[in-house]
PDB file of N, CA, C and O in Angstrom:
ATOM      1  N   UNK K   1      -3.443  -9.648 -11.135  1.00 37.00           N
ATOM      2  CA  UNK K   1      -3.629  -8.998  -9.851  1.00 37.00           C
ATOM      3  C   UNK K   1      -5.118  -8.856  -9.581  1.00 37.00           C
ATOM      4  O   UNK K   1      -5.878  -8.353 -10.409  1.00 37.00           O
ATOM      5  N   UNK K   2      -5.508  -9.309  -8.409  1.00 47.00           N
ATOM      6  CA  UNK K   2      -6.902  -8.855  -7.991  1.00 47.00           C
ATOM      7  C   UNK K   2      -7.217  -7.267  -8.339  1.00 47.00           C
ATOM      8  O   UNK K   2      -6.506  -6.351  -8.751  1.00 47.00           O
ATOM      9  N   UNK K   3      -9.059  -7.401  -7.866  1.00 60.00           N
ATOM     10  CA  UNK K   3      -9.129  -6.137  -8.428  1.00 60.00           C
ATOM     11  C   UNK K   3      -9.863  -5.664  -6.980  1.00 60.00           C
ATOM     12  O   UNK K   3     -10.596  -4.682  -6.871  1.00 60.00           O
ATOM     13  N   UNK K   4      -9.605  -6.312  -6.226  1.00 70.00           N
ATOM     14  CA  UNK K   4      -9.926  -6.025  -4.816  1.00 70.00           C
ATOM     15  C   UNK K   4      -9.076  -4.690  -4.463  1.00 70.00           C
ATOM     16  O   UNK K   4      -7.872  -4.654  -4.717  1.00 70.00           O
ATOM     17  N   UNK K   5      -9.823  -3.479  -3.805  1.00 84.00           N
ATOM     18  CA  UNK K   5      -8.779  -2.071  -3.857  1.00 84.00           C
ATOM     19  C   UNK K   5      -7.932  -2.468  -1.997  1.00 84.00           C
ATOM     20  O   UNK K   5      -8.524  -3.262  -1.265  1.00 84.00           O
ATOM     21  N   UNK K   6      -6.892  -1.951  -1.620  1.00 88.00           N
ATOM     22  CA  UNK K   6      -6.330  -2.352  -0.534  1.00 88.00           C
ATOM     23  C   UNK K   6      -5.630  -3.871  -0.841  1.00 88.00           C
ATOM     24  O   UNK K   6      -5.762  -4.500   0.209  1.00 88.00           O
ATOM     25  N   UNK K   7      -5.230  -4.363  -1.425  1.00 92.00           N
ATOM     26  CA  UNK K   7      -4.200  -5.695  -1.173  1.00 92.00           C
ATOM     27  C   UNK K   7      -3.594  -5.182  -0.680  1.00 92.00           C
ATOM     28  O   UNK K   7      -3.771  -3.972  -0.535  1.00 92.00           O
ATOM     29  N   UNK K   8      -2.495  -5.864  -0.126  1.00 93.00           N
ATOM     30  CA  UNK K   8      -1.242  -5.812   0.277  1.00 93.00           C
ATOM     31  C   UNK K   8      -0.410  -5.269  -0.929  1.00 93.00           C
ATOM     32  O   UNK K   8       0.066  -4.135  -0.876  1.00 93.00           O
ATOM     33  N   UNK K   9      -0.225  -6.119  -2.073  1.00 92.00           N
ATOM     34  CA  UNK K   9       1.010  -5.572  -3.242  1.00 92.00           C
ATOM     35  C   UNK K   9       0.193  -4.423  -3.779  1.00 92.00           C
ATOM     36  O   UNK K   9       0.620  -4.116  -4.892  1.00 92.00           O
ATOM     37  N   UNK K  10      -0.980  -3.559  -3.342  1.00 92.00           N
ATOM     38  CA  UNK K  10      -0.793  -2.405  -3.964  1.00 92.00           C
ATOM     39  C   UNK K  10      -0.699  -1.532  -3.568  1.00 92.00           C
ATOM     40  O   UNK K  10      -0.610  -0.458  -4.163  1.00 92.00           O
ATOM     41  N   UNK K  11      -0.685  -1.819  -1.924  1.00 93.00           N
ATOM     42  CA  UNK K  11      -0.579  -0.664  -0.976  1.00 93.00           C
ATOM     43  C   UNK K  11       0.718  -0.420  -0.769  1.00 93.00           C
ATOM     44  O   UNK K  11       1.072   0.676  -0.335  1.00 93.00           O
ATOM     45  N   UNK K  12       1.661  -1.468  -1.068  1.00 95.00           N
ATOM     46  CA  UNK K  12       3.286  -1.427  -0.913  1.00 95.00           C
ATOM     47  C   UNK K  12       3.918  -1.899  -2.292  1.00 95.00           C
ATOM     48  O   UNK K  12       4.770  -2.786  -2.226  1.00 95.00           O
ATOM     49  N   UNK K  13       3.664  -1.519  -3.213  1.00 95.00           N
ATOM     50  CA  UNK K  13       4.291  -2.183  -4.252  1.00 95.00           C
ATOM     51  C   UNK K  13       5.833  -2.284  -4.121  1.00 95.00           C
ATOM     52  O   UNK K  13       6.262  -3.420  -4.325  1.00 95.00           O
ATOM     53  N   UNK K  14       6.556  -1.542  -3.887  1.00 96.00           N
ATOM     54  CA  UNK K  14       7.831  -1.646  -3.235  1.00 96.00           C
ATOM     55  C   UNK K  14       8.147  -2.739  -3.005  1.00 96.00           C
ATOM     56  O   UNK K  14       9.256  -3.069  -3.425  1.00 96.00           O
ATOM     57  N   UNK K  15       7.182  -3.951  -2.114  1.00 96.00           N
ATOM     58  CA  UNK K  15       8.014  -4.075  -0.987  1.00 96.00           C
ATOM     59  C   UNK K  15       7.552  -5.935  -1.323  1.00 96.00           C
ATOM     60  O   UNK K  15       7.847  -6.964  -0.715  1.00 96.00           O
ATOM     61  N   UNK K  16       6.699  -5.668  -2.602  1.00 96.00           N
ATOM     62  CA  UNK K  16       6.161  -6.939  -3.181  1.00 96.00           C
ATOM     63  C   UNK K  16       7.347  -8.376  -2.459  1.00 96.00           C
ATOM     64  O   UNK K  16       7.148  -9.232  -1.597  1.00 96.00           O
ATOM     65  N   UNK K  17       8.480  -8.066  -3.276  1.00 97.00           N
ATOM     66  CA  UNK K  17       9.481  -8.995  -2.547  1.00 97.00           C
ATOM     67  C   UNK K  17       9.518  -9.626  -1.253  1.00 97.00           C
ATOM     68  O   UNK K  17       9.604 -10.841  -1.074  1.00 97.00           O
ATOM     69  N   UNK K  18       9.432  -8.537  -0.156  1.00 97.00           N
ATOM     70  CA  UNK K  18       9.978  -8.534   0.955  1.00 97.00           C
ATOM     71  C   UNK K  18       8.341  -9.004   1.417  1.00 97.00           C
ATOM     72  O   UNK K  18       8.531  -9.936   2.198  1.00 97.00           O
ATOM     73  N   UNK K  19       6.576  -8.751   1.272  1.00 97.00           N
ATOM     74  CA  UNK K  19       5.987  -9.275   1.895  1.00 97.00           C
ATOM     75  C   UNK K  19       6.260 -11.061   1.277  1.00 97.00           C
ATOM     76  O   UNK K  19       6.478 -11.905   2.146  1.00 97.00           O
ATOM     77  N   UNK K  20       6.234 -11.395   0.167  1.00 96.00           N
ATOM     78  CA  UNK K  20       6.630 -12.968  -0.080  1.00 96.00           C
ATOM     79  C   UNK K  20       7.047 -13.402   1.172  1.00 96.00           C
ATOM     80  O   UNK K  20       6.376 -13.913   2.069  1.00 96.00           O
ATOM     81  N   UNK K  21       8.523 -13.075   1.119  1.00 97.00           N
ATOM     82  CA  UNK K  21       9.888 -13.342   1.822  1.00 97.00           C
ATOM     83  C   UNK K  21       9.109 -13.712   3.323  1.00 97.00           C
ATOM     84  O   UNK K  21       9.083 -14.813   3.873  1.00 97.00           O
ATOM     85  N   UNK K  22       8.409 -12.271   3.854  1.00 97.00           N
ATOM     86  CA  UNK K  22       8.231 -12.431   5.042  1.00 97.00           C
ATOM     87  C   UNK K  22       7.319 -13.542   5.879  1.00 97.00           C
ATOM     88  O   UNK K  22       7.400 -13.966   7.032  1.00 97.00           O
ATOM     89  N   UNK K  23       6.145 -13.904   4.445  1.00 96.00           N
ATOM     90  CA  UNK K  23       4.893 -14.816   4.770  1.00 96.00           C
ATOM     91  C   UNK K  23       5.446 -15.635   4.249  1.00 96.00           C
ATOM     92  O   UNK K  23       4.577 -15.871   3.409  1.00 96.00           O
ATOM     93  N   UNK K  24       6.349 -16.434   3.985  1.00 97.00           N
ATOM     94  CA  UNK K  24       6.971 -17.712   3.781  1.00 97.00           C
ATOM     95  C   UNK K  24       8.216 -17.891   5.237  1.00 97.00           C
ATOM     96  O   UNK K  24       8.669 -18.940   5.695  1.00 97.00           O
ATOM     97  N   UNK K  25       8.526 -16.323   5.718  1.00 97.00           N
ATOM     98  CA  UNK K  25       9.544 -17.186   7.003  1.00 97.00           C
ATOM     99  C   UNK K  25       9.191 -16.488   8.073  1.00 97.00           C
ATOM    100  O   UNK K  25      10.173 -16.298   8.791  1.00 97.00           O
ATOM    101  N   UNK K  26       8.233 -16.032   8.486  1.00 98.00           N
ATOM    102  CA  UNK K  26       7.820 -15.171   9.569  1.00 98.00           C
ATOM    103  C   UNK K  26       6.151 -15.566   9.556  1.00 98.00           C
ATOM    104  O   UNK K  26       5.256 -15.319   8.748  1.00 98.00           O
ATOM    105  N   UNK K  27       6.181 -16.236  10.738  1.00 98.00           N
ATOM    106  CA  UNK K  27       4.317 -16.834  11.032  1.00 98.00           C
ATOM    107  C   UNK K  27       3.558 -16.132  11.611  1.00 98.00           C
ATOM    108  O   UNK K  27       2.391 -16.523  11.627  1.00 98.00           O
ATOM    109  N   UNK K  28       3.875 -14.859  12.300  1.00 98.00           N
ATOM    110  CA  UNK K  28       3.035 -13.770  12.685  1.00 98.00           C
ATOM    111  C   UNK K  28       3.307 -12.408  11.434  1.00 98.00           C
ATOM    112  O   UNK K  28       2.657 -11.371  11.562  1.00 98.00           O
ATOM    113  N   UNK K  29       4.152 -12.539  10.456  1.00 98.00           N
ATOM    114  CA  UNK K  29       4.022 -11.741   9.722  1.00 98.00           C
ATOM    115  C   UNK K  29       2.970 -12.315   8.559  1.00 98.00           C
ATOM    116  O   UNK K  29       2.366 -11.497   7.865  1.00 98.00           O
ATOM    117  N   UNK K  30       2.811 -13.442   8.409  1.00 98.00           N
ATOM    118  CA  UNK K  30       1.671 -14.131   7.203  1.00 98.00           C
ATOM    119  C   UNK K  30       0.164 -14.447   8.394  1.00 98.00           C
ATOM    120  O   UNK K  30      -0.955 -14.447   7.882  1.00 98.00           O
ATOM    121  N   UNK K  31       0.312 -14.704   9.993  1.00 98.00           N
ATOM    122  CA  UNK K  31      -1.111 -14.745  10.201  1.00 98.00           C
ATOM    123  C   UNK K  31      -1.591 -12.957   9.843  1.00 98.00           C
ATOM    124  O   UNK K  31      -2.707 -12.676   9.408  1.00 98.00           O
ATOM    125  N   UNK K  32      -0.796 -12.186  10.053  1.00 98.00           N
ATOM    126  CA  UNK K  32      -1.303 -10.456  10.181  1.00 98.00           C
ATOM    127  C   UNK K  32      -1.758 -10.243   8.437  1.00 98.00           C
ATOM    128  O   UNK K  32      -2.804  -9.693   8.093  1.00 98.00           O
ATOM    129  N   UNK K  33      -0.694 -10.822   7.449  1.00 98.00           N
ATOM    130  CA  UNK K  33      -1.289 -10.745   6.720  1.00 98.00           C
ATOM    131  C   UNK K  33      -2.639 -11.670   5.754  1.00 98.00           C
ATOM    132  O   UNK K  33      -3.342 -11.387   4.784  1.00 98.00           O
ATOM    133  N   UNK K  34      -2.525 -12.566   6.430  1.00 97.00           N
ATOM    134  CA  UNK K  34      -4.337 -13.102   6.205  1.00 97.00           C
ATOM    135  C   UNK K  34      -4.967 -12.818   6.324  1.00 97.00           C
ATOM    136  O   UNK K  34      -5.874 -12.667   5.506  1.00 97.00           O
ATOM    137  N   UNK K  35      -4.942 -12.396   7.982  1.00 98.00           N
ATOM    138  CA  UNK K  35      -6.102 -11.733   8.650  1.00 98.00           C
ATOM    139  C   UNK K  35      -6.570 -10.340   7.950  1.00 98.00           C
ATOM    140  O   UNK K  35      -7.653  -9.830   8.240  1.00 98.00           O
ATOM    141  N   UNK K  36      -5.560  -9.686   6.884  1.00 97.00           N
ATOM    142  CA  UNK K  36      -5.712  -8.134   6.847  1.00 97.00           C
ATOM    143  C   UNK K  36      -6.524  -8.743   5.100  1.00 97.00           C
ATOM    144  O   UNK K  36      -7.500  -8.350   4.462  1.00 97.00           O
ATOM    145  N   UNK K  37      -5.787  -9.532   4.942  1.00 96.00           N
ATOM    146  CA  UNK K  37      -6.433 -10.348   3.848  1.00 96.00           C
ATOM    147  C   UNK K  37      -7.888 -10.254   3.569  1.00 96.00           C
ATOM    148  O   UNK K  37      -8.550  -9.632   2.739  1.00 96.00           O
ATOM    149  N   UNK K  38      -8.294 -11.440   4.962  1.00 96.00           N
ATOM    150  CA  UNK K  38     -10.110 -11.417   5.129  1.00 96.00           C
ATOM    151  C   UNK K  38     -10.723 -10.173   5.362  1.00 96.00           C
ATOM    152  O   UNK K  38     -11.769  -9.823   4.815  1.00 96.00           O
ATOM    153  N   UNK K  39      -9.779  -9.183   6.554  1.00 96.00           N
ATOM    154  CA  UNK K  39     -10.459  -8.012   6.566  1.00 96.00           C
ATOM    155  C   UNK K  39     -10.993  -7.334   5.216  1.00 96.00           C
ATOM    156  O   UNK K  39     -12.119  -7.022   4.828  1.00 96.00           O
ATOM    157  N   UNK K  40      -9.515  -7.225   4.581  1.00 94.00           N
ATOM    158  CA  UNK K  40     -10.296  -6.736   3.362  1.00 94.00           C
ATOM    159  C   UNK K  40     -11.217  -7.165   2.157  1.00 94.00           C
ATOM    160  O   UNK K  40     -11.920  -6.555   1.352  1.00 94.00           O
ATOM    161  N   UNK K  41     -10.946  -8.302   2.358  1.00 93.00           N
ATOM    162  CA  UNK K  41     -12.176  -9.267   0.937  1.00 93.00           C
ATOM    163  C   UNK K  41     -13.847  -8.598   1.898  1.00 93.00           C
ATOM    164  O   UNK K  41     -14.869  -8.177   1.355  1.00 93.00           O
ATOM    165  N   UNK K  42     -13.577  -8.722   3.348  1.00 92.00           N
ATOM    166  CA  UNK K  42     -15.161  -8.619   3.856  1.00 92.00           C
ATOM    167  C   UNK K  42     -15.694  -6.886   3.639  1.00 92.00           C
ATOM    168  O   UNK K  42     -16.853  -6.471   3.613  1.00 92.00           O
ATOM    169  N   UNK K  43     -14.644  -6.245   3.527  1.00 92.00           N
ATOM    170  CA  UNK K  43     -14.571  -4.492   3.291  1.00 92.00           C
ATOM    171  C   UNK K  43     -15.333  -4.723   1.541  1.00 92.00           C
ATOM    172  O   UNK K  43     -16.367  -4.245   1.076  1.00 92.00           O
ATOM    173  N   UNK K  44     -14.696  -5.295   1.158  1.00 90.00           N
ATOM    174  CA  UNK K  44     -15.121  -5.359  -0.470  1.00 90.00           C
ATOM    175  C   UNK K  44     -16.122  -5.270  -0.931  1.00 90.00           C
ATOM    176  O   UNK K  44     -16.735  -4.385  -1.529  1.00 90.00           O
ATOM    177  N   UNK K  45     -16.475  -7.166  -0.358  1.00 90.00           N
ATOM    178  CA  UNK K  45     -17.955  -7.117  -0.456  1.00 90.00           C
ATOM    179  C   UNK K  45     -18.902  -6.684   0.590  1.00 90.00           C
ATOM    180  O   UNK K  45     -19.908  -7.371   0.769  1.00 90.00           O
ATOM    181  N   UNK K  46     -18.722  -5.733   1.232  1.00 87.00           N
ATOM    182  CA  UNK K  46     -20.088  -4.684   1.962  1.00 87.00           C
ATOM    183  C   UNK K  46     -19.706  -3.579   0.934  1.00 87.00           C
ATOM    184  O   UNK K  46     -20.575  -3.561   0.063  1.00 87.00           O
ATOM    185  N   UNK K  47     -18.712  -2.623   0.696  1.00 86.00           N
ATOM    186  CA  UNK K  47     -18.659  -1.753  -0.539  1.00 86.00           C
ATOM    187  C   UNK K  47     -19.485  -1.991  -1.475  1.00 86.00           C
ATOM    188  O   UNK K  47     -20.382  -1.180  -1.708  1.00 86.00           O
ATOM    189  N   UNK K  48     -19.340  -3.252  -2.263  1.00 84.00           N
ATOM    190  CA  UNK K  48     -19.917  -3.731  -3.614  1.00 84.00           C
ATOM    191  C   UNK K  48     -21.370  -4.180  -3.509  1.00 84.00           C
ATOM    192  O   UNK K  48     -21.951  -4.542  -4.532  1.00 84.00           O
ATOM    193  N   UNK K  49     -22.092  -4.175  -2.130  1.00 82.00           N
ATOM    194  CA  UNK K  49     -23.318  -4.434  -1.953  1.00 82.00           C
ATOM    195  C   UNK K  49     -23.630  -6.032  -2.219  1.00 82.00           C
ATOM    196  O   UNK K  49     -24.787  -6.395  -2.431  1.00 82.00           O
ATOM    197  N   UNK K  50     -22.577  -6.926  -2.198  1.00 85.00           N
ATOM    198  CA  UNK K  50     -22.734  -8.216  -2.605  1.00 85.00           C
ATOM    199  C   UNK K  50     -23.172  -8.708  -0.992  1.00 85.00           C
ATOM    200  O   UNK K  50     -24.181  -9.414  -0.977  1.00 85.00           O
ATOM    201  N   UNK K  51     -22.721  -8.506  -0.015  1.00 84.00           N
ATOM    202  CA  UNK K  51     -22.681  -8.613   1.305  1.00 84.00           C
ATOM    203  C   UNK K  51     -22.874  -7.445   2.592  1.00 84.00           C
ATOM    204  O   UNK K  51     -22.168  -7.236   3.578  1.00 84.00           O
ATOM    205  N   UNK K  52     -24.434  -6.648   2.013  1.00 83.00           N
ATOM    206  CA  UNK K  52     -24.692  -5.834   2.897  1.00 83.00           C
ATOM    207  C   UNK K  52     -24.383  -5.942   4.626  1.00 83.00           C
ATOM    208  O   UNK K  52     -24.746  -6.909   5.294  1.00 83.00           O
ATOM    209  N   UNK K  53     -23.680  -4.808   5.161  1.00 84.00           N
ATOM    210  CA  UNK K  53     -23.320  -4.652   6.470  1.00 84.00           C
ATOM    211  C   UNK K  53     -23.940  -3.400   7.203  1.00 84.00           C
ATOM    212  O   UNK K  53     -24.595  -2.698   6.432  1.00 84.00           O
ATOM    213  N   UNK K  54     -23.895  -2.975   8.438  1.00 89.00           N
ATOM    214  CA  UNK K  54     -24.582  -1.795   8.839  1.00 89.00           C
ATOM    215  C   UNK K  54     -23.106  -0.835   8.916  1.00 89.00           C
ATOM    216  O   UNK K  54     -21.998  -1.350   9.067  1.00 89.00           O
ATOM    217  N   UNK K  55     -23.305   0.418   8.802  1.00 89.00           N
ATOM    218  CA  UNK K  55     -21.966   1.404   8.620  1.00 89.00           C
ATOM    219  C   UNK K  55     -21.306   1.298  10.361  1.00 89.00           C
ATOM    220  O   UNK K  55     -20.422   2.128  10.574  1.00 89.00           O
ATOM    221  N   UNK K  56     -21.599   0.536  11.354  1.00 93.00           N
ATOM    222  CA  UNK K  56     -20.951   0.490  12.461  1.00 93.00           C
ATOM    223  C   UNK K  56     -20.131  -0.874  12.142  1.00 93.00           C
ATOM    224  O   UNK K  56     -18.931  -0.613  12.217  1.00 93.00           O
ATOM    225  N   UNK K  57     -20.326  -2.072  11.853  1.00 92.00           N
ATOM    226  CA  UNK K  57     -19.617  -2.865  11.027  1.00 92.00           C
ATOM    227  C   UNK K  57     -18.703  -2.644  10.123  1.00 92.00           C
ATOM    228  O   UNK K  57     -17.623  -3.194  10.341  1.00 92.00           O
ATOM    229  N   UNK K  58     -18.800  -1.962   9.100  1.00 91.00           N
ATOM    230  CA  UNK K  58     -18.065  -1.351   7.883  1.00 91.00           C
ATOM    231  C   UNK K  58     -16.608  -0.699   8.748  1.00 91.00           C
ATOM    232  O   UNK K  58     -15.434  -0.942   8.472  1.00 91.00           O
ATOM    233  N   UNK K  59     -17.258   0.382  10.100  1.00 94.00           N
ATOM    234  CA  UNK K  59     -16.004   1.227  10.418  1.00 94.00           C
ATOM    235  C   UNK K  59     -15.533   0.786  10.980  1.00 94.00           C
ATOM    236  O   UNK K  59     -14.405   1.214  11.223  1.00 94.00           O
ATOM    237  N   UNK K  60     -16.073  -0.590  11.736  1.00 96.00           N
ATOM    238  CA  UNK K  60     -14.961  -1.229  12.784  1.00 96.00           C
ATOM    239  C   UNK K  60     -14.254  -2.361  11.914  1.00 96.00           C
ATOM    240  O   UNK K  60     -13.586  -3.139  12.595  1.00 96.00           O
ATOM    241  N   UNK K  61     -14.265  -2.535  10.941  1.00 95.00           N
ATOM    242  CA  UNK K  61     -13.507  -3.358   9.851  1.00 95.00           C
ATOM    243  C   UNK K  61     -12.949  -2.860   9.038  1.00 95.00           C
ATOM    244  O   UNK K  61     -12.328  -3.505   8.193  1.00 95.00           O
ATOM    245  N   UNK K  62     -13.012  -1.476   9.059  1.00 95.00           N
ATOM    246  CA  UNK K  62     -11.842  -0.361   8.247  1.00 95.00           C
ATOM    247  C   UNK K  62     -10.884  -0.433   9.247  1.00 95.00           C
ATOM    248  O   UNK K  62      -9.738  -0.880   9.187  1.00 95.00           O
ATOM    249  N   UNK K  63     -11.360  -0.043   9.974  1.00 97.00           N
ATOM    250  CA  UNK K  63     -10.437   0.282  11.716  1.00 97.00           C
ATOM    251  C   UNK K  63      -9.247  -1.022  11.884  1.00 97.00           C
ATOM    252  O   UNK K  63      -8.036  -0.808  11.925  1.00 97.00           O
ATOM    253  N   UNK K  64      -9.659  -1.915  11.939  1.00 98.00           N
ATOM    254  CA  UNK K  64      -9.068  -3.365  11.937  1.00 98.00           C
ATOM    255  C   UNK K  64      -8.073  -3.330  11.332  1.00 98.00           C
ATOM    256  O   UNK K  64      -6.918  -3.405  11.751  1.00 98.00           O
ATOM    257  N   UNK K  65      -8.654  -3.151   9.755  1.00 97.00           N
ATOM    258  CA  UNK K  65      -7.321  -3.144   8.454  1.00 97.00           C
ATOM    259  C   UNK K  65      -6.659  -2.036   8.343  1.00 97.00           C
ATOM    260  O   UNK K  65      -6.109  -1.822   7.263  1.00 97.00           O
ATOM    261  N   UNK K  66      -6.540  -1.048   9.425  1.00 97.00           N
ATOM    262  CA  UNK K  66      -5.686   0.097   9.265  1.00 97.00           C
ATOM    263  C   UNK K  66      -4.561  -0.361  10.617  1.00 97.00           C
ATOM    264  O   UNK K  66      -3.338  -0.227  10.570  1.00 97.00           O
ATOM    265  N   UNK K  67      -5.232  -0.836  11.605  1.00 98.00           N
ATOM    266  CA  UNK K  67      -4.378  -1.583  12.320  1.00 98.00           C
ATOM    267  C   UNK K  67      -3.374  -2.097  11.756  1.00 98.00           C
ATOM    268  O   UNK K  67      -2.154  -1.940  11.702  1.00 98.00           O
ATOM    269  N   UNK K  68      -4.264  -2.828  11.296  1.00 98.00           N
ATOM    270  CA  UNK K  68      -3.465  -4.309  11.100  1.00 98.00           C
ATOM    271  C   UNK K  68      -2.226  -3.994   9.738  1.00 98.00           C
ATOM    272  O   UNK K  68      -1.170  -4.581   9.503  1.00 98.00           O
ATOM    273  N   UNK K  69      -2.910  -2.798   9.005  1.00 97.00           N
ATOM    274  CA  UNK K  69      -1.891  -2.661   7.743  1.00 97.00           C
ATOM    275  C   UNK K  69      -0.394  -1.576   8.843  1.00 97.00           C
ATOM    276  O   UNK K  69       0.755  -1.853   8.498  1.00 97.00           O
ATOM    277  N   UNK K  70      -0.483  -0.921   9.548  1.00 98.00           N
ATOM    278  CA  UNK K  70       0.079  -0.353  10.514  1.00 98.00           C
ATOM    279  C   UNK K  70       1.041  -1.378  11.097  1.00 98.00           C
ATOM    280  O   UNK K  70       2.221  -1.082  11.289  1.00 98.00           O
ATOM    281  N   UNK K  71       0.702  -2.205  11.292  1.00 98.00           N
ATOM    282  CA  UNK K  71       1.261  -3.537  11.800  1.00 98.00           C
ATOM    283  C   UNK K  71       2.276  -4.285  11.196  1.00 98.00           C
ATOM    284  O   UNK K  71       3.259  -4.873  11.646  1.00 98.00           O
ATOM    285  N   UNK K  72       1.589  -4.054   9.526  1.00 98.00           N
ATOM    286  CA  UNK K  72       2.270  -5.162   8.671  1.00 98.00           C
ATOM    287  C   UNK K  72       3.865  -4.168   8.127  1.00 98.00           C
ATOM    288  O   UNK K  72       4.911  -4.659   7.702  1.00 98.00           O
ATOM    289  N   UNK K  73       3.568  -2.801   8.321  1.00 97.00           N
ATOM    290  CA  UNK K  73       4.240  -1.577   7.300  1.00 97.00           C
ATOM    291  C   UNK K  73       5.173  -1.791   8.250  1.00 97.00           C
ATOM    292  O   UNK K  73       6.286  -1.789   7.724  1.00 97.00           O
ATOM    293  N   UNK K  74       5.225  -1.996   9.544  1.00 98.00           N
ATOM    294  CA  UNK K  74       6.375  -1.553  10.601  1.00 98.00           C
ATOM    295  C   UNK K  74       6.994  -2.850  10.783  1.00 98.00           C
ATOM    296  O   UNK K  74       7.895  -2.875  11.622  1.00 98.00           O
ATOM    297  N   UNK K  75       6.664  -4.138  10.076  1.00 97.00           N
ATOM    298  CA  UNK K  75       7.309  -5.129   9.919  1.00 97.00           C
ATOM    299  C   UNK K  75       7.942  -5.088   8.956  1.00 97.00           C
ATOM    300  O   UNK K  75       9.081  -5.548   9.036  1.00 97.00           O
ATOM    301  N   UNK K  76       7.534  -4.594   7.805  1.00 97.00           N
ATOM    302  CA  UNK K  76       8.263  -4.395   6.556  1.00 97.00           C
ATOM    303  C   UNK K  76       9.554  -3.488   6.515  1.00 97.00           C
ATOM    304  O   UNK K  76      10.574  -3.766   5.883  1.00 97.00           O
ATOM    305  N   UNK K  77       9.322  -2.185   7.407  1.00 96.00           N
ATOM    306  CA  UNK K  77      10.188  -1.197   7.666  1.00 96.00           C
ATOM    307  C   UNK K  77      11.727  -2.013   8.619  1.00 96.00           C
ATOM    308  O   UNK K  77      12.930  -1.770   8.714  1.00 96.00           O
ATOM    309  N   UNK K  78      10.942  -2.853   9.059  1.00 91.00           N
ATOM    310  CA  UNK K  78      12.256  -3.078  10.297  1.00 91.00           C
ATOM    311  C   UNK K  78      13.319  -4.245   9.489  1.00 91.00           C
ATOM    312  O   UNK K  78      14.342  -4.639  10.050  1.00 91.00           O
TER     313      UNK K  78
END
């Protein structure tokens, strides 16, 4: 398992199954989760200082992946 904090399987471990399932037969449920994907690898590295950002960047790319994880949870739920 990555050691990236926010994946997907650790924010839902539950549901590990069901995101597979969904990004193999649902194409707006695997673009949302890519996209929440990149959001978060780019959250990472500004955290880790590998890829300094300014903190108005940082919050509008938290913002994004709370969306977007909002997005993915109410696909999972339904």
């Amino acid at each position: 398992m990555s050691h990236t904090p926010h994946e997907l399987a650790a924010e839902f471990p539950e549901a590990t199954d069901k995101i597979h399932e969904l990004k193999t037969t649902n194409a707006h449920f695997a673009r949302l989760a890519d996209e929440y994907h990149d959001v978060n690898r780019h959250i990472h590295r500004h955290e880790s200082g590998v890829q300094p950002a300014s903190e108005t960047h940082e919050t509008e790319l938290r913002k994004r992946r709370m969306v977007l994880k909002d997005e993915l949870y109410a696909m999972l739920k339904a």
